[in-house]
Tab-separated table of C-alpha atoms in Angstrom:
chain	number	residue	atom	x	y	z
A	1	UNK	CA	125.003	109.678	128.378
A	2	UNK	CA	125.990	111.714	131.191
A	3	UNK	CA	122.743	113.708	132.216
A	4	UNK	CA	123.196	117.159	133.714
A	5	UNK	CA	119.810	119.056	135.159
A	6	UNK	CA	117.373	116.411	134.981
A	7	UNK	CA	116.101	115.508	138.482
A	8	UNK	CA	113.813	113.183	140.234
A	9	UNK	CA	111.131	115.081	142.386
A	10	UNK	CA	108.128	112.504	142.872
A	11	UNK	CA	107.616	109.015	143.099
A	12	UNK	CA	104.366	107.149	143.640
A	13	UNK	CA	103.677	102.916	143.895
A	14	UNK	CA	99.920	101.315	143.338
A	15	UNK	CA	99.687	97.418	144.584
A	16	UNK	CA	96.443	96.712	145.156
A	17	UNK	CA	96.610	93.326	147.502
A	18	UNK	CA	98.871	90.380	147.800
A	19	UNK	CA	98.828	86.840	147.174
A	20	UNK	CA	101.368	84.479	149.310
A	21	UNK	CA	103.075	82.015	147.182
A	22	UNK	CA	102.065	78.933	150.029
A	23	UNK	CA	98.607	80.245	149.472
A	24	UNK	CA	98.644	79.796	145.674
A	25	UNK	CA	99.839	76.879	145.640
A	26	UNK	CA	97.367	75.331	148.361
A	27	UNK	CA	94.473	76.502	146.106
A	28	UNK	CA	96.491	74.656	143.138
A	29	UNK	CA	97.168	78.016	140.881
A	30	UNK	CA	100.825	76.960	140.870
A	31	UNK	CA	102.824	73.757	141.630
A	32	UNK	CA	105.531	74.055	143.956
A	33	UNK	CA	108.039	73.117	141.000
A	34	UNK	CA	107.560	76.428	139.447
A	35	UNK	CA	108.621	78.540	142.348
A	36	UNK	CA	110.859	76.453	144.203
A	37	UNK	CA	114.382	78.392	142.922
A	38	UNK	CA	112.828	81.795	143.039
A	39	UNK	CA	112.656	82.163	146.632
A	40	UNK	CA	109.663	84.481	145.846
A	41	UNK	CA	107.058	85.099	148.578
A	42	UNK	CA	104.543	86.606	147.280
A	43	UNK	CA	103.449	88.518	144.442
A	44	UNK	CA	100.825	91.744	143.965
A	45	UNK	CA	97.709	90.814	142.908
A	46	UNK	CA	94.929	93.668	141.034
A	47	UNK	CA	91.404	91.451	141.697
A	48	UNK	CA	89.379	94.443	140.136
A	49	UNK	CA	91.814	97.193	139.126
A	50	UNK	CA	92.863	97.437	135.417
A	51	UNK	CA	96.357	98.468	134.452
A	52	UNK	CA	95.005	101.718	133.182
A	53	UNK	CA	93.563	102.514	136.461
A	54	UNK	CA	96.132	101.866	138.661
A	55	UNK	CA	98.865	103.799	136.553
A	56	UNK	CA	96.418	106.751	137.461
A	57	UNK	CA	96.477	106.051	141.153
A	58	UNK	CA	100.300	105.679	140.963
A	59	UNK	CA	100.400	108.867	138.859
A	60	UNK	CA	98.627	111.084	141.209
A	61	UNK	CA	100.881	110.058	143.976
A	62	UNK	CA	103.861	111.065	142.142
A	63	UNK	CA	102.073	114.691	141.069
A	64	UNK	CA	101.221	115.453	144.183
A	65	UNK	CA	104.990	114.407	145.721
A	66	UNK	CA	106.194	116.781	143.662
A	67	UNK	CA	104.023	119.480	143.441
A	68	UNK	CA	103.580	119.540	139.795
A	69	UNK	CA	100.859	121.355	138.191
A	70	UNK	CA	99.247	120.572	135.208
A	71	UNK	CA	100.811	123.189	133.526
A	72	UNK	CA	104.710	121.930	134.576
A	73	UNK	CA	103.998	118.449	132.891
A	74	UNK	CA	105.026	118.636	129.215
A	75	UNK	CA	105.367	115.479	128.510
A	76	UNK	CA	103.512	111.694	129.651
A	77	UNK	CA	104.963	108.702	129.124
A	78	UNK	CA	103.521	105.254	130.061
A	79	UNK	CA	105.473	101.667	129.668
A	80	UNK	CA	103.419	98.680	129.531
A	81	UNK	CA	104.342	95.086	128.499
A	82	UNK	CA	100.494	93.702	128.108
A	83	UNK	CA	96.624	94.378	128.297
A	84	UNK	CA	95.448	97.899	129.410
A	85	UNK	CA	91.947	97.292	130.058
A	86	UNK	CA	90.681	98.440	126.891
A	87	UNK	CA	91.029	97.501	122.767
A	88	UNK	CA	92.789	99.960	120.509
A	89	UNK	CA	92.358	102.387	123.394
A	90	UNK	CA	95.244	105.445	123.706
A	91	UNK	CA	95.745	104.515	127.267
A	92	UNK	CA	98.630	107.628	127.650
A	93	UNK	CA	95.501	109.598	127.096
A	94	UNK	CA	93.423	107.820	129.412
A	95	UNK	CA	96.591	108.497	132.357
A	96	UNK	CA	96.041	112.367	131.027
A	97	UNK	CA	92.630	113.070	131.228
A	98	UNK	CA	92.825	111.296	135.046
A	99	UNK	CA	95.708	113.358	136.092
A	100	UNK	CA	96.859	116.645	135.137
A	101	UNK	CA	93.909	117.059	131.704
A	102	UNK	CA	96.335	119.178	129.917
A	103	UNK	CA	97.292	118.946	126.350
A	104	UNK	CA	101.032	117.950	126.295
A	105	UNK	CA	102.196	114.947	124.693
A	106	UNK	CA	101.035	111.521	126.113
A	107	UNK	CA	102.359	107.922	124.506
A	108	UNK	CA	102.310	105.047	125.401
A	109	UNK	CA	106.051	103.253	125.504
A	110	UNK	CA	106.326	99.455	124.409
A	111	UNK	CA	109.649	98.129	125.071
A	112	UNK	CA	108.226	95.195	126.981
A	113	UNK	CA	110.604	95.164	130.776
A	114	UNK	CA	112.650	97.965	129.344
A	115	UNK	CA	109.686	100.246	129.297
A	116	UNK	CA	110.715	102.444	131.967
A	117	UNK	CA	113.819	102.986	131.658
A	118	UNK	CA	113.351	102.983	127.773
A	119	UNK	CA	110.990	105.905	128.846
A	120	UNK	CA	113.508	107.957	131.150
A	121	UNK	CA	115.608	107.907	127.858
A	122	UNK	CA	113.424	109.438	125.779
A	123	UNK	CA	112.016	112.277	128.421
A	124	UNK	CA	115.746	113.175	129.462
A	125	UNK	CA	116.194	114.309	126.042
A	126	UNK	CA	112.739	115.934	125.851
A	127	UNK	CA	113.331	117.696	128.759
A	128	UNK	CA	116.772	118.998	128.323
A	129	UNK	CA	115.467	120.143	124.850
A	130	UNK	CA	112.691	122.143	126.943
A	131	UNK	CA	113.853	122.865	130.031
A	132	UNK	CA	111.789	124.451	132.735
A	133	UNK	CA	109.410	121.590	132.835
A	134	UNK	CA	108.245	117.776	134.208
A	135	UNK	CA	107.657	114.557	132.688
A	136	UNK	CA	105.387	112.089	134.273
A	137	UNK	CA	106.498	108.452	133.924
A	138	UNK	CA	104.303	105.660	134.172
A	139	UNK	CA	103.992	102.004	134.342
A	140	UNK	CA	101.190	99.372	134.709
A	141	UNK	CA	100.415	96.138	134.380
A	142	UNK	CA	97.528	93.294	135.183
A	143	UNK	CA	99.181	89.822	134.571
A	144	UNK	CA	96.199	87.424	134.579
A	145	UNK	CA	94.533	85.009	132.537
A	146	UNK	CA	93.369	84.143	130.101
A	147	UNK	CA	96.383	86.013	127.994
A	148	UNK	CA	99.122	85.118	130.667
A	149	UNK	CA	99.455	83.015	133.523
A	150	UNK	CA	101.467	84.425	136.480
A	151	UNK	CA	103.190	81.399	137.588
A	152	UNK	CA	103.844	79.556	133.988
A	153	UNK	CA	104.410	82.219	131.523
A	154	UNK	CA	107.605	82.947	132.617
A	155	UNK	CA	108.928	79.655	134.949
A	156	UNK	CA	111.583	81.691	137.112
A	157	UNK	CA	109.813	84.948	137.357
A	158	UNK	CA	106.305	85.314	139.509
A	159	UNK	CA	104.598	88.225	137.997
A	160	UNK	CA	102.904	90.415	139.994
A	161	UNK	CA	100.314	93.139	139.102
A	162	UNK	CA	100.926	97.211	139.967
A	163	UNK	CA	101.820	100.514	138.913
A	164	UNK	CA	104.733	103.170	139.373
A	165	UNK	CA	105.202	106.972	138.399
A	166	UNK	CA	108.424	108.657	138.597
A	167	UNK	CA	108.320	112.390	137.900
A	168	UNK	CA	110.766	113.734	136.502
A	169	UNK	CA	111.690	117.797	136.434
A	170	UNK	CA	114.779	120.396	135.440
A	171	UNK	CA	112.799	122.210	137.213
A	172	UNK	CA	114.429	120.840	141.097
A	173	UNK	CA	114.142	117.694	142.834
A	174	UNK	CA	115.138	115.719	145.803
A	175	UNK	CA	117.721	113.214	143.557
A	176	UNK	CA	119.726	113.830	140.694
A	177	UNK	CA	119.632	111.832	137.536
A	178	UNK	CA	123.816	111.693	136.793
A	179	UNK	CA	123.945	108.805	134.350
A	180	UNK	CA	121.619	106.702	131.629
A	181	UNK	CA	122.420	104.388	128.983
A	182	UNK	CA	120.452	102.055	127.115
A	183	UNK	CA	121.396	99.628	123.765
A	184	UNK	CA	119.824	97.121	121.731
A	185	UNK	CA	120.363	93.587	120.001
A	186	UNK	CA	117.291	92.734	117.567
A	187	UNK	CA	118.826	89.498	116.811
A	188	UNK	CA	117.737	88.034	120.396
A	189	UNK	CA	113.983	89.354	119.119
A	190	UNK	CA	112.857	85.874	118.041
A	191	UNK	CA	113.626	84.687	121.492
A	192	UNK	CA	109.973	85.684	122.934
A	193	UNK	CA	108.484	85.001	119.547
A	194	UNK	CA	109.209	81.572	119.025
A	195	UNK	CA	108.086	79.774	115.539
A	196	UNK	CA	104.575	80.165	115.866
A	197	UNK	CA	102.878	82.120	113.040
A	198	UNK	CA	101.879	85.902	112.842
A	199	UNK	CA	97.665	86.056	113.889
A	200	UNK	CA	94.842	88.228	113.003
A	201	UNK	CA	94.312	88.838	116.627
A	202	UNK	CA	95.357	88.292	119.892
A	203	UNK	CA	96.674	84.931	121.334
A	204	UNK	CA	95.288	83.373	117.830
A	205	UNK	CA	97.920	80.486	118.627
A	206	UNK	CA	99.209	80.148	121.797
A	207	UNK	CA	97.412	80.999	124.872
A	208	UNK	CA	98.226	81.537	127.681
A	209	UNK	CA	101.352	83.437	126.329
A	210	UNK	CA	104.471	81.043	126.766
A	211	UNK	CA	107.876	82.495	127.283
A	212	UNK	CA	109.693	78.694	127.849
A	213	UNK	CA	108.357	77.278	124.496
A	214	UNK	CA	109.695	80.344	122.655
A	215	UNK	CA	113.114	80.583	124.246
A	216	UNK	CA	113.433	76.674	123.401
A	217	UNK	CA	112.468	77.214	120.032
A	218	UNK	CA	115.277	79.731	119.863
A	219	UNK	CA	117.904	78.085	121.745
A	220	UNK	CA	117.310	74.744	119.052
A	221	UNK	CA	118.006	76.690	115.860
A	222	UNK	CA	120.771	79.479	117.503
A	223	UNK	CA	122.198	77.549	120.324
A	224	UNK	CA	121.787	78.182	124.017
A	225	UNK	CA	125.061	79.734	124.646
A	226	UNK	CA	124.888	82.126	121.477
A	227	UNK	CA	121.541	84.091	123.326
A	228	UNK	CA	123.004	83.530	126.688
A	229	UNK	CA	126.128	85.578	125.320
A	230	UNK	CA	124.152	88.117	123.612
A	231	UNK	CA	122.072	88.654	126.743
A	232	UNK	CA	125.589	89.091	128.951
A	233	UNK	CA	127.483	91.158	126.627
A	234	UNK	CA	124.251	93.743	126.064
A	235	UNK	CA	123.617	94.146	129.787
A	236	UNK	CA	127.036	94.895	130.280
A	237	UNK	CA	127.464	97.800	127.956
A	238	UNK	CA	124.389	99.541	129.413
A	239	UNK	CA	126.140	99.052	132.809
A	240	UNK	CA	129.935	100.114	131.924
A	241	UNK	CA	128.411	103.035	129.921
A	242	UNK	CA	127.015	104.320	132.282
A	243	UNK	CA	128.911	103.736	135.261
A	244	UNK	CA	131.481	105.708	133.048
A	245	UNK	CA	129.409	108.285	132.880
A	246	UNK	CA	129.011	108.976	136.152
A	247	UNK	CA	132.345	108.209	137.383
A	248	UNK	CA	131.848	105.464	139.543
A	249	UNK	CA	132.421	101.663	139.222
A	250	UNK	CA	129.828	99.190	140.657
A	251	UNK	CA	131.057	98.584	143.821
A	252	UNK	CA	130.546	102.321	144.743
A	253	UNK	CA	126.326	102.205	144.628
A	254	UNK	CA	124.922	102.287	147.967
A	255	UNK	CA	121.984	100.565	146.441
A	256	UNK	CA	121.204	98.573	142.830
A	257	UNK	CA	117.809	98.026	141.445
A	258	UNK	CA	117.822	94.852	139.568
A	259	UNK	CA	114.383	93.376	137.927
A	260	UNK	CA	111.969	91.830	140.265
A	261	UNK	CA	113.375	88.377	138.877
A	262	UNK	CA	112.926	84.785	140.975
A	263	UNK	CA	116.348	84.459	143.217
A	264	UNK	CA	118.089	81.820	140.673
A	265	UNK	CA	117.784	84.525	137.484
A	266	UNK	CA	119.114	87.215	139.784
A	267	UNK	CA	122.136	85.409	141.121
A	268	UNK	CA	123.231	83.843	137.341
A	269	UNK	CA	122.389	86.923	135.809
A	270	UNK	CA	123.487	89.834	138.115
A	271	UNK	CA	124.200	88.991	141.625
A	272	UNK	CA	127.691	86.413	140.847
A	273	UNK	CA	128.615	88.510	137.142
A	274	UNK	CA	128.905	91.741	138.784
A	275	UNK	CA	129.753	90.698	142.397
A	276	UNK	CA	126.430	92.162	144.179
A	277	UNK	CA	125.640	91.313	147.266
A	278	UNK	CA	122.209	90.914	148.355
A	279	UNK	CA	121.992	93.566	151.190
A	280	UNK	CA	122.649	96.332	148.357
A	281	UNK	CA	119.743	95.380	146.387
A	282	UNK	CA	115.904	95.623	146.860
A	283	UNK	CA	115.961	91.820	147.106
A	284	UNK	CA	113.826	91.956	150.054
A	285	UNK	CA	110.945	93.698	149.009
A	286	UNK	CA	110.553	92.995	145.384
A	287	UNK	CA	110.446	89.009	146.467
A	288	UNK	CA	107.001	89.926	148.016
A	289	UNK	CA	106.149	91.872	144.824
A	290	UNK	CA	106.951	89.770	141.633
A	291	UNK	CA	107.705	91.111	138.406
A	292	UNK	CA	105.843	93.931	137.503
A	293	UNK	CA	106.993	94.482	133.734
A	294	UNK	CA	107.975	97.552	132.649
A	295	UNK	CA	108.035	99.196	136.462
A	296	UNK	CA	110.240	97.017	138.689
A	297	UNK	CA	112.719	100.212	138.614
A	298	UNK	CA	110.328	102.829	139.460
A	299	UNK	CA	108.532	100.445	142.175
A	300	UNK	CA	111.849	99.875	143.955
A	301	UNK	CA	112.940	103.030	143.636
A	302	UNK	CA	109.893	104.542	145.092
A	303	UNK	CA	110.629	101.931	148.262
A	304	UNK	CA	114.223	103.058	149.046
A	305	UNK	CA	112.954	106.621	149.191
A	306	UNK	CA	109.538	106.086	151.096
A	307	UNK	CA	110.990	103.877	153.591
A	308	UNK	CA	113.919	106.149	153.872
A	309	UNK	CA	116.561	103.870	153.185
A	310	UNK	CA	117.723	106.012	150.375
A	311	UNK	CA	119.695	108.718	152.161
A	312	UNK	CA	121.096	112.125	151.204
A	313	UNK	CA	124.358	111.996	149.038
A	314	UNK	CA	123.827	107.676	147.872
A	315	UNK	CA	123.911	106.432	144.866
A	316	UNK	CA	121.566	104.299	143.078
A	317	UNK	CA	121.937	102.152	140.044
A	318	UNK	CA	118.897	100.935	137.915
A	319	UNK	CA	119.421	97.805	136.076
A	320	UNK	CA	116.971	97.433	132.796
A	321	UNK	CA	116.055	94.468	130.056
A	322	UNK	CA	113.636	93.584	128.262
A	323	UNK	CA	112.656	91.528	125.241
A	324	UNK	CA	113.615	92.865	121.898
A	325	UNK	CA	116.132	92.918	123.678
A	326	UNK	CA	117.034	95.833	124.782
A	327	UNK	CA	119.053	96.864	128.031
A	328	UNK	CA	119.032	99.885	129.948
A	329	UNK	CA	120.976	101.338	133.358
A	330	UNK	CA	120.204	104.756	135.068
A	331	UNK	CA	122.765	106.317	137.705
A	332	UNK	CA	120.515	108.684	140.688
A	333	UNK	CA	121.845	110.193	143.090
A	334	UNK	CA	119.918	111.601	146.150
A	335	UNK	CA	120.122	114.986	147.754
């Protein structure tokens, strides 16, 4: 949709420490196998930190960027992909009570990587159904064991642990949201299920979680090529639509905000496809991050501006997915 009104006006980041990929695999937490095609550095490690808690430190940030007081923030929205800190624990309520302790709405988004920009979606419309006022974004996550194993979960991707807020306002900002689309494919949802049984309770068959075993369960009874298809073709409508929408094509972005993928996903999946070079991307940095779920966007996006490499009048394109699948891609402009 082409989004009119709806700007960005605080950003915040919360990585606690980081772990060198040489290091981890000296200690023997990962082989050199599993990270020799990512070309990842090092990842962001939480050693005490839940995800709860450092979605409020990220939060905060982003408030006080932007100057919004309780009373502006109508709406809280937090993505997450995995464990909060807590059991059957409202953890968008948590984020509130830490933050602005108002009583708008707070949920919490599960749309696995797609989180965030699954939750820009649904506050654009919020907020251009109430304008006047903010929404605070969130995302969080703490990828350790025994539930998920940073280095074998997902071969490919190093997941790192960290939170990012993005706050956004009709009320003014310092970039301008111009473009977001987002689209789904449930028939790719068995890909990051697998066979395995449904459980009474968590990781009642397969623990740590295991991404590989699923998507080879998949690719034996649909084919490899039929998911690798679906995966192209769903990207790509996000993209087009909303490149459309904001009347650009992709070679016009001054920057692009891809998932904080290992270097061999990025270049079959986004860098070769749709002709990006490296230098445009945020490449550099999120390789010393890892994957950080729902909040690579946010993260990166919070880097271009703090660093000031995002400059008045360029345009930035988010790229989204996540299991389900869904796929997701936001046009900003800054100002």
């Amino acid at each position: 949709m082409r989004v009119k009104d709806v700007f960005v006006n605080g950003s915040g980041v919360r990585l606690p420490s980081t772990l060198n990929v040489a290091d981890a695999i000296a200690s023997g937490d990962c082989e050199p196998k599993l990270v020799a095609r990512t070309d990842v550095e090092s990842v962001s490690v939480s050693p005490h930190e839940s995800a709860a808690e450092m979605a409020v430190e990220a939060a905060r940030v982003a408030l006080a960027r932007a100057g919004s007081a309780p009373d502006d923030v109508d709406l809280i929205l937090h993505a997450t992909t995995y464990h909060q800190g807590q059991d059957l624990w409202p953890v968008g309520s948590y984020i509130q009570r830490e933050t602005v302790r108002n009583s708008c709405l707070a949920l919490e988004i599960r749309q696995m990587s797609n989180g965030g920009l699954a939750a820009m979606d649904l506050a654009v419309s919020y907020l251009i159904a109430r304008p006047g006022r903010d929404a605070l974004l969130t995302s969080s996550d703490r990828f350790c064991l025994p539930g998920i194993d940073r280095w074998r979960t997902d071969p490919g991707t190093p997941y790192g642990d960290g939170a990012s807020a993005l706050v956004l306002s009709t009320r003014g900002g310092y970039a301008k949201l111009l473009s977001l689309a987002i689209n789904a494919d449930s028939d790719l949802e068995p890909l990051h299920r697998g066979d395995v049984p449904f459980g009474l309770a968590p990781f009642s068959h397969r623990i740590p979680v295991d991404f590989e075993e699923a998507k080879h369960t998949f690719s034996r009874e649909f084919g490899l090529s039929y998911g690798i298809n679906k995966a192209n073709a769903g990207q790509a409508l996000a993209v087009e639509q909303a490149l459309s929408d904001a009347d650009m094509k992709i070679g016009d972005a001054d920057w692009i905000i891809l998932p904080h993928f290992g270097r061999r996903r990025l270049d079959v999946n986004y860098l070769r496809p749709y002709d990006i070079e490296p230098e445009r991307t945020t490449w550099a940095w999120s390789r010393t991050v890892g994957h950080l779920g729902a909040g690579d966007q946010f993260a990166s996006f919070d880097h271009l501006v703090q660093t000031g490499k995002a400059k008045s009048g360029q345009r930035i394109v988010m790229f989204g997915v996540g299991a389900g699948y869904s796929w997701g891609c936001a046009v900003i402009e800054m100002l």
